[in-house]
CSV table of C-alpha atoms in Angstrom, one decimal:
chain,number,residue,atom,x,y,z
A,1,UNK,CA,-44.6,-36.1,-63.7
A,2,UNK,CA,-44.1,-32.4,-64.0
A,3,UNK,CA,-45.3,-30.5,-60.8
A,4,UNK,CA,-45.0,-26.9,-60.4
A,5,UNK,CA,-41.6,-25.6,-59.3
A,6,UNK,CA,-40.9,-25.0,-55.5
A,7,UNK,CA,-42.0,-21.6,-55.0
A,8,UNK,CA,-40.6,-21.5,-51.5
A,9,UNK,CA,-37.1,-21.5,-53.1
A,10,UNK,CA,-38.3,-18.6,-55.3
A,11,UNK,CA,-39.2,-16.7,-52.1
A,12,UNK,CA,-36.0,-17.4,-50.4
A,13,UNK,CA,-34.0,-15.9,-53.4
A,14,UNK,CA,-36.2,-12.8,-53.6
A,15,UNK,CA,-35.9,-12.3,-49.9
A,16,UNK,CA,-32.2,-12.7,-50.2
A,17,UNK,CA,-31.7,-10.0,-52.9
A,18,UNK,CA,-34.2,-7.8,-50.8
A,19,UNK,CA,-32.0,-8.0,-47.8
A,20,UNK,CA,-29.0,-7.5,-49.6
A,21,UNK,CA,-30.2,-4.2,-51.5
A,22,UNK,CA,-31.8,-2.7,-48.5
A,23,UNK,CA,-28.9,-3.6,-46.4
A,24,UNK,CA,-26.7,-1.9,-48.3
A,25,UNK,CA,-28.8,1.0,-48.9
A,26,UNK,CA,-29.2,1.4,-45.1
A,27,UNK,CA,-25.6,1.3,-43.9
A,28,UNK,CA,-24.0,3.1,-46.8
A,29,UNK,CA,-24.2,6.8,-46.4
A,30,UNK,CA,-22.5,9.3,-48.9
A,31,UNK,CA,-21.2,12.6,-47.5
A,32,UNK,CA,-19.6,15.6,-48.8
A,33,UNK,CA,-16.1,16.0,-46.9
A,34,UNK,CA,-13.4,18.5,-48.0
A,35,UNK,CA,-15.1,19.0,-51.4
A,36,UNK,CA,-15.2,15.3,-52.1
A,37,UNK,CA,-17.5,12.3,-51.8
A,38,UNK,CA,-16.9,9.8,-48.8
A,39,UNK,CA,-18.6,7.0,-47.3
A,40,UNK,CA,-19.8,6.6,-43.9
A,41,UNK,CA,-21.6,4.0,-42.1
A,42,UNK,CA,-24.6,4.8,-39.7
A,43,UNK,CA,-23.6,1.6,-37.5
A,44,UNK,CA,-20.3,3.5,-36.7
A,45,UNK,CA,-22.4,6.4,-35.0
A,46,UNK,CA,-25.1,4.1,-33.8
A,47,UNK,CA,-23.5,0.9,-32.2
A,48,UNK,CA,-26.8,0.2,-30.4
A,49,UNK,CA,-28.4,-0.3,-34.2
A,50,UNK,CA,-25.4,-3.1,-35.0
A,51,UNK,CA,-27.5,-6.1,-34.2
A,52,UNK,CA,-30.1,-5.1,-36.7
A,53,UNK,CA,-27.6,-6.0,-39.3
A,54,UNK,CA,-28.2,-9.7,-38.6
A,55,UNK,CA,-31.5,-9.6,-40.0
A,56,UNK,CA,-30.4,-7.7,-43.2
A,57,UNK,CA,-27.3,-9.9,-43.7
A,58,UNK,CA,-29.0,-12.5,-46.3
A,59,UNK,CA,-26.0,-13.7,-48.1
A,60,UNK,CA,-26.2,-17.1,-46.9
A,61,UNK,CA,-29.8,-17.4,-48.5
A,62,UNK,CA,-28.4,-16.8,-51.8
A,63,UNK,CA,-25.9,-19.5,-51.6
A,64,UNK,CA,-28.8,-21.9,-50.1
A,65,UNK,CA,-31.1,-21.1,-53.2
A,66,UNK,CA,-28.0,-21.3,-55.4
A,67,UNK,CA,-27.0,-24.7,-53.9
A,68,UNK,CA,-30.5,-25.9,-54.5
A,69,UNK,CA,-30.7,-24.7,-58.0
A,70,UNK,CA,-27.4,-26.0,-59.0
A,71,UNK,CA,-28.0,-29.3,-57.7
A,72,UNK,CA,-31.5,-29.5,-59.4
A,73,UNK,CA,-30.2,-28.3,-62.8
A,74,UNK,CA,-27.2,-30.8,-62.5
A,75,UNK,CA,-29.4,-33.8,-62.1
A,76,UNK,CA,-32.1,-32.5,-64.7
A,77,UNK,CA,-29.4,-31.9,-67.5
A,78,UNK,CA,-26.8,-34.5,-66.7
A,79,UNK,CA,-27.1,-36.7,-69.8
A,80,UNK,CA,-28.3,-40.3,-68.8
A,81,UNK,CA,-25.4,-42.4,-70.0
A,82,UNK,CA,-22.9,-39.7,-68.8
A,83,UNK,CA,-21.7,-41.9,-66.0
A,84,UNK,CA,-20.6,-44.6,-68.3
A,85,UNK,CA,-19.2,-42.4,-71.1
A,86,UNK,CA,-15.6,-41.0,-71.1
A,87,UNK,CA,-14.7,-37.6,-72.9
A,88,UNK,CA,-15.8,-38.1,-76.7
A,89,UNK,CA,-14.8,-36.2,-79.9
A,90,UNK,CA,-18.2,-34.4,-79.8
A,91,UNK,CA,-17.8,-33.8,-75.8
A,92,UNK,CA,-20.9,-35.7,-74.7
A,93,UNK,CA,-19.5,-37.5,-72.0
A,94,UNK,CA,-19.5,-36.6,-68.5
A,95,UNK,CA,-16.2,-34.4,-68.6
A,96,UNK,CA,-17.3,-33.1,-72.1
A,97,UNK,CA,-20.7,-31.8,-70.5
A,98,UNK,CA,-19.0,-30.2,-67.8
A,99,UNK,CA,-16.7,-28.4,-70.2
A,100,UNK,CA,-19.6,-27.2,-72.0
A,101,UNK,CA,-21.6,-26.0,-69.1
A,102,UNK,CA,-19.2,-24.0,-67.1
A,103,UNK,CA,-18.4,-21.6,-69.9
A,104,UNK,CA,-22.0,-21.1,-70.8
A,105,UNK,CA,-22.5,-20.0,-67.1
A,106,UNK,CA,-19.5,-17.6,-67.3
A,107,UNK,CA,-20.6,-16.2,-70.6
A,108,UNK,CA,-24.1,-15.5,-69.2
A,109,UNK,CA,-22.6,-13.6,-66.4
A,110,UNK,CA,-20.0,-11.8,-68.4
A,111,UNK,CA,-22.4,-9.8,-70.4
A,112,UNK,CA,-24.3,-8.0,-67.6
A,113,UNK,CA,-21.1,-7.7,-65.5
A,114,UNK,CA,-18.9,-6.4,-68.5
A,115,UNK,CA,-21.7,-3.8,-69.3
A,116,UNK,CA,-21.7,-2.6,-65.8
A,117,UNK,CA,-18.0,-2.0,-65.8
A,118,UNK,CA,-17.7,-0.7,-69.2
A,119,UNK,CA,-20.2,2.1,-68.3
A,120,UNK,CA,-18.3,2.7,-65.0
A,121,UNK,CA,-15.1,2.8,-66.9
A,122,UNK,CA,-16.7,5.5,-69.1
A,123,UNK,CA,-18.3,7.6,-66.1
A,124,UNK,CA,-14.8,7.5,-64.3
A,125,UNK,CA,-13.0,8.7,-67.3
A,126,UNK,CA,-15.3,11.3,-68.1
A,127,UNK,CA,-15.3,12.7,-64.4
A,128,UNK,CA,-11.5,12.6,-64.2
A,129,UNK,CA,-11.8,14.8,-67.5
A,130,UNK,CA,-14.4,17.2,-65.9
A,131,UNK,CA,-12.1,17.7,-62.9
A,132,UNK,CA,-13.8,15.5,-60.6
A,133,UNK,CA,-11.8,14.9,-57.2
A,134,UNK,CA,-9.8,11.6,-57.0
A,135,UNK,CA,-11.2,10.9,-53.9
A,136,UNK,CA,-14.7,11.0,-55.3
A,137,UNK,CA,-14.0,8.7,-58.2
A,138,UNK,CA,-12.3,6.4,-55.9
A,139,UNK,CA,-15.3,6.2,-53.6
A,140,UNK,CA,-18.1,5.8,-56.5
A,141,UNK,CA,-15.9,2.9,-58.1
A,142,UNK,CA,-15.3,1.1,-55.0
A,143,UNK,CA,-19.0,1.2,-54.1
A,144,UNK,CA,-20.1,-0.2,-57.7
A,145,UNK,CA,-17.6,-2.7,-57.9
A,146,UNK,CA,-17.5,-4.1,-54.3
A,147,UNK,CA,-20.6,-6.1,-54.5
A,148,UNK,CA,-18.6,-8.3,-57.4
A,149,UNK,CA,-16.8,-10.2,-54.8
A,150,UNK,CA,-20.1,-12.4,-54.6
A,151,UNK,CA,-19.3,-14.0,-58.1
A,152,UNK,CA,-16.0,-15.7,-57.1
A,153,UNK,CA,-17.3,-18.1,-54.7
A,154,UNK,CA,-20.8,-18.6,-56.3
A,155,UNK,CA,-19.2,-19.4,-59.6
A,156,UNK,CA,-16.8,-21.8,-58.0
A,157,UNK,CA,-18.9,-23.6,-56.0
A,158,UNK,CA,-21.5,-23.8,-59.1
A,159,UNK,CA,-18.7,-24.9,-61.2
A,160,UNK,CA,-18.0,-27.9,-58.7
A,161,UNK,CA,-21.8,-29.0,-58.2
A,162,UNK,CA,-20.9,-32.4,-59.8
A,163,UNK,CA,-18.4,-33.5,-57.2
A,164,UNK,CA,-20.2,-31.6,-54.2
A,165,UNK,CA,-23.8,-33.2,-55.0
A,166,UNK,CA,-22.0,-36.7,-55.3
A,167,UNK,CA,-20.2,-36.2,-51.9
A,168,UNK,CA,-23.6,-34.9,-50.5
A,169,UNK,CA,-25.8,-37.8,-52.0
A,170,UNK,CA,-23.1,-40.3,-50.5
A,171,UNK,CA,-22.2,-39.1,-47.2
A,172,UNK,CA,-24.9,-36.3,-46.3
A,173,UNK,CA,-24.0,-32.7,-45.8
A,174,UNK,CA,-22.5,-32.9,-42.6
A,175,UNK,CA,-18.8,-33.9,-43.4
A,176,UNK,CA,-18.4,-31.3,-46.2
A,177,UNK,CA,-20.1,-28.6,-44.4
A,178,UNK,CA,-17.9,-29.4,-41.2
A,179,UNK,CA,-14.8,-29.4,-43.0
A,180,UNK,CA,-15.5,-25.9,-44.6
A,181,UNK,CA,-16.5,-24.4,-41.2
A,182,UNK,CA,-13.1,-25.9,-39.8
A,183,UNK,CA,-11.3,-23.8,-42.9
A,184,UNK,CA,-13.3,-20.6,-41.4
A,185,UNK,CA,-12.3,-21.2,-38.2
A,186,UNK,CA,-8.8,-21.6,-38.9
A,187,UNK,CA,-8.8,-18.4,-40.7
A,188,UNK,CA,-10.4,-16.7,-37.6
A,189,UNK,CA,-7.4,-18.0,-35.6
A,190,UNK,CA,-5.0,-16.2,-38.3
A,191,UNK,CA,-4.3,-19.2,-40.3
A,192,UNK,CA,-6.4,-18.8,-43.3
A,193,UNK,CA,-6.0,-17.9,-47.0
A,194,UNK,CA,-8.5,-15.0,-48.1
A,195,UNK,CA,-9.8,-16.8,-51.3
A,196,UNK,CA,-10.0,-20.4,-49.5
A,197,UNK,CA,-11.7,-18.8,-46.7
A,198,UNK,CA,-14.1,-17.0,-49.0
A,199,UNK,CA,-15.1,-20.0,-50.8
A,200,UNK,CA,-15.1,-22.4,-47.6
A,201,UNK,CA,-17.6,-20.0,-45.6
A,202,UNK,CA,-20.2,-20.0,-48.4
A,203,UNK,CA,-19.8,-23.6,-49.1
A,204,UNK,CA,-21.7,-24.4,-45.7
A,205,UNK,CA,-25.2,-22.9,-47.0
A,206,UNK,CA,-24.3,-23.9,-50.7
A,207,UNK,CA,-24.1,-27.7,-49.4
A,208,UNK,CA,-27.1,-27.4,-47.4
A,209,UNK,CA,-29.1,-26.2,-50.3
A,210,UNK,CA,-27.7,-29.1,-52.3
A,211,UNK,CA,-29.0,-31.4,-49.3
A,212,UNK,CA,-32.3,-29.8,-49.7
A,213,UNK,CA,-32.5,-30.4,-53.5
A,214,UNK,CA,-32.1,-34.1,-52.7
A,215,UNK,CA,-34.6,-34.4,-50.3
A,216,UNK,CA,-32.4,-34.9,-47.2
A,217,UNK,CA,-33.8,-31.7,-45.1
A,218,UNK,CA,-37.5,-32.6,-45.1
A,219,UNK,CA,-38.0,-33.4,-41.4
A,220,UNK,CA,-39.2,-30.4,-39.3
A,221,UNK,CA,-36.8,-31.1,-36.6
A,222,UNK,CA,-33.9,-30.6,-38.8
A,223,UNK,CA,-35.1,-27.0,-39.2
A,224,UNK,CA,-35.3,-26.6,-35.5
A,225,UNK,CA,-32.0,-28.2,-35.1
A,226,UNK,CA,-30.3,-25.8,-37.6
A,227,UNK,CA,-32.0,-22.7,-36.3
A,228,UNK,CA,-31.2,-23.4,-32.8
A,229,UNK,CA,-27.4,-24.5,-33.5
A,230,UNK,CA,-27.1,-21.7,-35.5
A,231,UNK,CA,-28.5,-18.9,-33.4
A,232,UNK,CA,-26.7,-20.2,-30.2
A,233,UNK,CA,-23.4,-20.3,-32.2
A,234,UNK,CA,-23.7,-16.8,-33.3
A,235,UNK,CA,-24.7,-15.8,-29.6
A,236,UNK,CA,-21.7,-17.6,-28.3
A,237,UNK,CA,-19.1,-16.1,-30.5
A,238,UNK,CA,-20.5,-12.6,-30.2
A,239,UNK,CA,-20.7,-12.8,-26.4
A,240,UNK,CA,-18.3,-15.1,-25.3
A,241,UNK,CA,-15.5,-15.0,-28.1
A,242,UNK,CA,-15.5,-11.2,-28.7
A,243,UNK,CA,-16.5,-11.4,-32.4
A,244,UNK,CA,-18.2,-8.1,-33.7
A,245,UNK,CA,-21.7,-7.4,-32.7
A,246,UNK,CA,-22.3,-6.3,-36.3
A,247,UNK,CA,-23.1,-8.9,-39.0
A,248,UNK,CA,-21.1,-6.3,-41.6
A,249,UNK,CA,-18.2,-4.5,-41.6
A,250,UNK,CA,-17.9,-1.3,-39.8
A,251,UNK,CA,-15.6,1.5,-40.6
A,252,UNK,CA,-13.0,2.1,-37.9
A,253,UNK,CA,-13.3,-1.4,-36.5
A,254,UNK,CA,-10.4,-3.7,-36.6
A,255,UNK,CA,-12.5,-6.8,-37.4
A,256,UNK,CA,-15.1,-7.7,-39.6
A,257,UNK,CA,-17.7,-10.7,-39.7
A,258,UNK,CA,-18.0,-10.2,-43.5
A,259,UNK,CA,-14.4,-9.3,-44.8
A,260,UNK,CA,-13.4,-12.0,-44.8
A,261,UNK,CA,-16.4,-14.1,-43.7
A,262,UNK,CA,-16.0,-15.3,-39.9
A,263,UNK,CA,-17.5,-18.3,-38.5
A,264,UNK,CA,-20.3,-16.2,-37.1
A,265,UNK,CA,-21.3,-15.5,-40.6
A,266,UNK,CA,-21.3,-19.2,-41.4
A,267,UNK,CA,-23.5,-19.7,-38.1
A,268,UNK,CA,-25.9,-17.1,-39.4
A,269,UNK,CA,-26.3,-19.0,-42.6
A,270,UNK,CA,-27.1,-22.2,-40.8
A,271,UNK,CA,-29.6,-20.4,-38.7
A,272,UNK,CA,-31.2,-18.9,-41.8
A,273,UNK,CA,-31.5,-22.5,-43.3
A,274,UNK,CA,-33.3,-23.8,-40.5
A,275,UNK,CA,-35.6,-20.7,-40.5
A,276,UNK,CA,-36.1,-21.4,-44.2
A,277,UNK,CA,-37.0,-25.0,-43.6
A,278,UNK,CA,-39.5,-24.1,-40.8
A,279,UNK,CA,-41.1,-21.3,-42.8
A,280,UNK,CA,-41.5,-23.2,-46.2
A,281,UNK,CA,-45.1,-23.5,-46.5
A,282,UNK,CA,-45.6,-19.9,-45.9
A,283,UNK,CA,-42.6,-19.2,-48.2
A,284,UNK,CA,-44.1,-21.4,-51.0
A,285,UNK,CA,-47.4,-19.3,-50.6
A,286,UNK,CA,-45.3,-16.2,-50.6
A,287,UNK,CA,-43.3,-17.3,-54.0
A,288,UNK,CA,-46.4,-17.4,-56.1
A,289,UNK,CA,-47.0,-13.6,-55.7
A,290,UNK,CA,-46.1,-11.7,-58.8
A,291,UNK,CA,-43.6,-9.3,-57.3
A,292,UNK,CA,-41.7,-12.5,-56.1
A,293,UNK,CA,-41.5,-13.9,-59.6
A,294,UNK,CA,-40.4,-10.8,-61.0
A,295,UNK,CA,-37.7,-10.0,-58.5
A,296,UNK,CA,-36.2,-13.6,-59.2
A,297,UNK,CA,-36.3,-12.8,-62.9
A,298,UNK,CA,-34.5,-9.7,-62.5
A,299,UNK,CA,-32.2,-10.5,-59.6
A,300,UNK,CA,-28.9,-10.4,-61.4
A,301,UNK,CA,-29.3,-6.8,-62.7
A,302,UNK,CA,-30.8,-5.8,-59.4
A,303,UNK,CA,-27.9,-7.0,-57.7
A,304,UNK,CA,-25.4,-5.5,-60.2
A,305,UNK,CA,-26.9,-2.1,-60.5
A,306,UNK,CA,-28.3,-1.3,-56.8
A,307,UNK,CA,-25.1,0.4,-55.5
A,308,UNK,CA,-24.7,2.8,-58.8
A,309,UNK,CA,-28.4,3.6,-58.5
A,310,UNK,CA,-28.2,4.7,-55.1
A,311,UNK,CA,-25.2,7.0,-55.7
A,312,UNK,CA,-27.0,8.5,-58.9
A,313,UNK,CA,-29.9,9.1,-57.1
A,314,UNK,CA,-28.4,10.6,-53.8
A,315,UNK,CA,-26.4,12.9,-55.7
A,316,UNK,CA,-29.2,14.1,-58.2
A,317,UNK,CA,-31.4,14.5,-55.2
A,318,UNK,CA,-28.8,16.6,-53.2
A,319,UNK,CA,-28.5,18.7,-56.2
A,320,UNK,CA,-32.1,20.0,-56.1
A,321,UNK,CA,-32.7,19.7,-52.2
A,322,UNK,CA,-29.2,20.1,-50.7
A,323,UNK,CA,-27.9,18.2,-48.0
A,324,UNK,CA,-30.8,16.4,-46.4
A,325,UNK,CA,-31.0,13.9,-43.6
A,326,UNK,CA,-30.6,10.7,-45.6
A,327,UNK,CA,-28.9,11.8,-48.3
A,328,UNK,CA,-25.6,13.7,-48.1
A,329,UNK,CA,-25.9,14.6,-44.5
A,330,UNK,CA,-23.6,12.7,-41.8
A,331,UNK,CA,-25.4,9.6,-40.4
A,332,UNK,CA,-25.1,10.6,-36.8
A,333,UNK,CA,-28.3,10.0,-35.4
A,334,UNK,CA,-31.5,8.0,-35.7
A,335,UNK,CA,-32.9,10.8,-37.6
A,336,UNK,CA,-30.8,10.0,-40.4
A,337,UNK,CA,-31.8,6.3,-40.5
A,338,UNK,CA,-35.4,7.3,-40.5
A,339,UNK,CA,-34.9,9.9,-43.3
A,340,UNK,CA,-33.1,7.1,-45.3
A,341,UNK,CA,-36.0,4.8,-44.9
A,342,UNK,CA,-38.4,7.5,-46.3
A,343,UNK,CA,-36.0,7.8,-49.3
A,344,UNK,CA,-36.0,4.1,-50.1
A,345,UNK,CA,-38.8,4.1,-52.2
A,346,UNK,CA,-37.1,6.8,-54.5
A,347,UNK,CA,-34.0,4.4,-54.9
A,348,UNK,CA,-36.6,1.6,-55.6
A,349,UNK,CA,-38.4,3.3,-58.2
A,350,UNK,CA,-35.2,4.3,-59.9
A,351,UNK,CA,-33.6,0.7,-59.7
A,352,UNK,CA,-36.7,-0.6,-61.3
A,353,UNK,CA,-36.2,1.7,-64.3
A,354,UNK,CA,-32.3,0.9,-64.5
A,355,UNK,CA,-33.2,-2.9,-64.5
A,356,UNK,CA,-35.9,-2.6,-67.3
A,357,UNK,CA,-32.8,-1.0,-69.1
A,358,UNK,CA,-30.1,-3.2,-68.1
A,359,UNK,CA,-32.0,-6.5,-68.1
A,360,UNK,CA,-32.4,-6.5,-71.7
A,361,UNK,CA,-28.8,-7.8,-71.7
A,362,UNK,CA,-29.3,-10.3,-69.2
A,363,UNK,CA,-31.6,-13.5,-68.6
A,364,UNK,CA,-33.6,-11.6,-66.2
A,365,UNK,CA,-37.2,-10.5,-66.8
A,366,UNK,CA,-38.5,-13.7,-68.0
A,367,UNK,CA,-40.9,-16.0,-65.8
A,368,UNK,CA,-39.1,-19.1,-64.5
A,369,UNK,CA,-40.1,-22.4,-66.1
A,370,UNK,CA,-41.5,-25.3,-64.0
A,371,UNK,CA,-39.4,-27.7,-62.1
A,372,UNK,CA,-39.6,-31.5,-62.8
A,373,UNK,CA,-39.1,-34.1,-60.0
A,374,UNK,CA,-36.3,-36.5,-60.0
A,375,UNK,CA,-35.4,-39.1,-57.4
A,376,UNK,CA,-32.6,-39.0,-54.8
A,377,UNK,CA,-33.1,-41.0,-51.8
A,378,UNK,CA,-32.1,-39.2,-48.4
A,379,UNK,CA,-30.1,-41.5,-46.3
A,380,UNK,CA,-27.9,-41.1,-43.2
A,381,UNK,CA,-25.2,-43.5,-44.4
A,382,UNK,CA,-22.7,-43.0,-47.1
A,383,UNK,CA,-23.7,-45.1,-50.2
A,384,UNK,CA,-22.0,-46.0,-53.2
A,385,UNK,CA,-21.6,-43.8,-56.4
A,386,UNK,CA,-24.1,-44.2,-58.9
A,387,UNK,CA,-26.7,-45.8,-56.5
A,388,UNK,CA,-30.4,-44.5,-57.4
A,389,UNK,CA,-32.9,-43.5,-55.1
A,390,UNK,CA,-36.6,-42.7,-54.9
A,391,UNK,CA,-38.7,-39.7,-56.0
A,392,UNK,CA,-38.7,-36.9,-53.4
A,393,UNK,CA,-41.6,-34.3,-53.5
A,394,UNK,CA,-38.6,-31.8,-52.2
A,395,UNK,CA,-36.5,-32.2,-55.3
A,396,UNK,CA,-37.5,-30.3,-58.3
A,397,UNK,CA,-35.3,-29.4,-61.5
A,398,UNK,CA,-35.9,-26.6,-63.7
A,399,UNK,CA,-37.0,-27.3,-67.1
A,400,UNK,CA,-34.7,-25.7,-69.5
A,401,UNK,CA,-32.6,-23.0,-67.6
A,402,UNK,CA,-29.9,-23.1,-65.3
A,403,UNK,CA,-30.3,-20.4,-62.6
A,404,UNK,CA,-27.2,-18.6,-61.4
A,405,UNK,CA,-28.8,-15.9,-59.0
A,406,UNK,CA,-31.2,-15.7,-61.7
A,407,UNK,CA,-29.3,-16.6,-64.8
A,408,UNK,CA,-30.1,-19.6,-66.9
A,409,UNK,CA,-28.8,-21.5,-70.0
A,410,UNK,CA,-30.0,-23.9,-72.4
A,411,UNK,CA,-29.9,-27.5,-72.4
A,412,UNK,CA,-26.8,-29.4,-73.0
A,413,UNK,CA,-26.4,-30.5,-76.8
A,414,UNK,CA,-26.1,-34.0,-75.9
A,415,UNK,CA,-30.0,-34.1,-75.1
A,416,UNK,CA,-32.5,-33.1,-77.6
A,417,UNK,CA,-35.7,-30.9,-76.9
A,418,UNK,CA,-37.7,-34.0,-78.1
A,419,UNK,CA,-36.1,-36.2,-75.5
A,420,UNK,CA,-36.7,-33.7,-72.8
A,421,UNK,CA,-40.5,-33.4,-73.7
A,422,UNK,CA,-40.8,-37.3,-73.9
A,423,UNK,CA,-39.5,-37.5,-70.0
């Protein structure tokens, strides 16, 4: 059986990257102050607009789609006899397969990330030699590098997909998700450790993505339950527990829902997962569009280069047209926000050109392969490890490429292509 891939997950990933890019472009204002480039946030001057940030904070969707893709790919690529084999000399056992796969995922990411950091280092060095103010160089460097925090929890969770998928298969997603949420709550109470909190917060949507890949979230009432409980938790935390009203950080405020991620960010991810489950039929239709497929194929370079593109276009436009609203003017009213919306098509067009160049060093730009279906039986009770289930129409596994955001790698050496085609 070789059905088409679930286009709904493609649409989720595309919406996630679009939300992150547009959100960053709308809340990041560059201004000239004392001859140097600084960052301002319109959310600081327009507090009434802060609730809108909850619609554009789509990182939870990234991890939901990532958990789905990692679980599906892991099930598809795992050698049939790996469970019975110890680590062998040629590395074909379960441990050997894991050791081969994780470095490959890292290598696929290191090339585009290394290219970005290398060009940034050259640009900052040239700027320093040309006498560009240190504050400007620091601002540019921080804006370009800051999105890379995403890679730490994403790679950590992807590397742990085998035990995570096993736990979800045996006991369901609730125990692991609840434990991760408890870690985040402890951090909110001042008893957390940043790397642990960062990984724990995004474990929740990642685990829900794994459960979706295993066919556990097929019931419509599950979507309503996740949407209602997540939205209620966000409202309670903001209005009753004095959590920030913005989903993202606002300069000048002492607390953030995203740095580090708070329990409100986790609740938002749960609500978003519920919305995805309810909208899957529509998302599957959306996912068949050519633009969605193209955005999926270029998701990694889009994510890496969107801030650098925004900086370059803003400075270049300001050089010709001066300090216009939405460019280097202070973001102190809704006129700035309206002007920034008008500039977004130029930012997007420039980003397309950058991605066409940078994408040649990444896995982006190629259409995704079809998914295959594998069996996992959803169940409310814990099961013994290794017990096999039934086929589920929700469980689809990529043909030959593993997606890390939109990055793929090849089949493990323990399985030939002929064997794959024969299935």
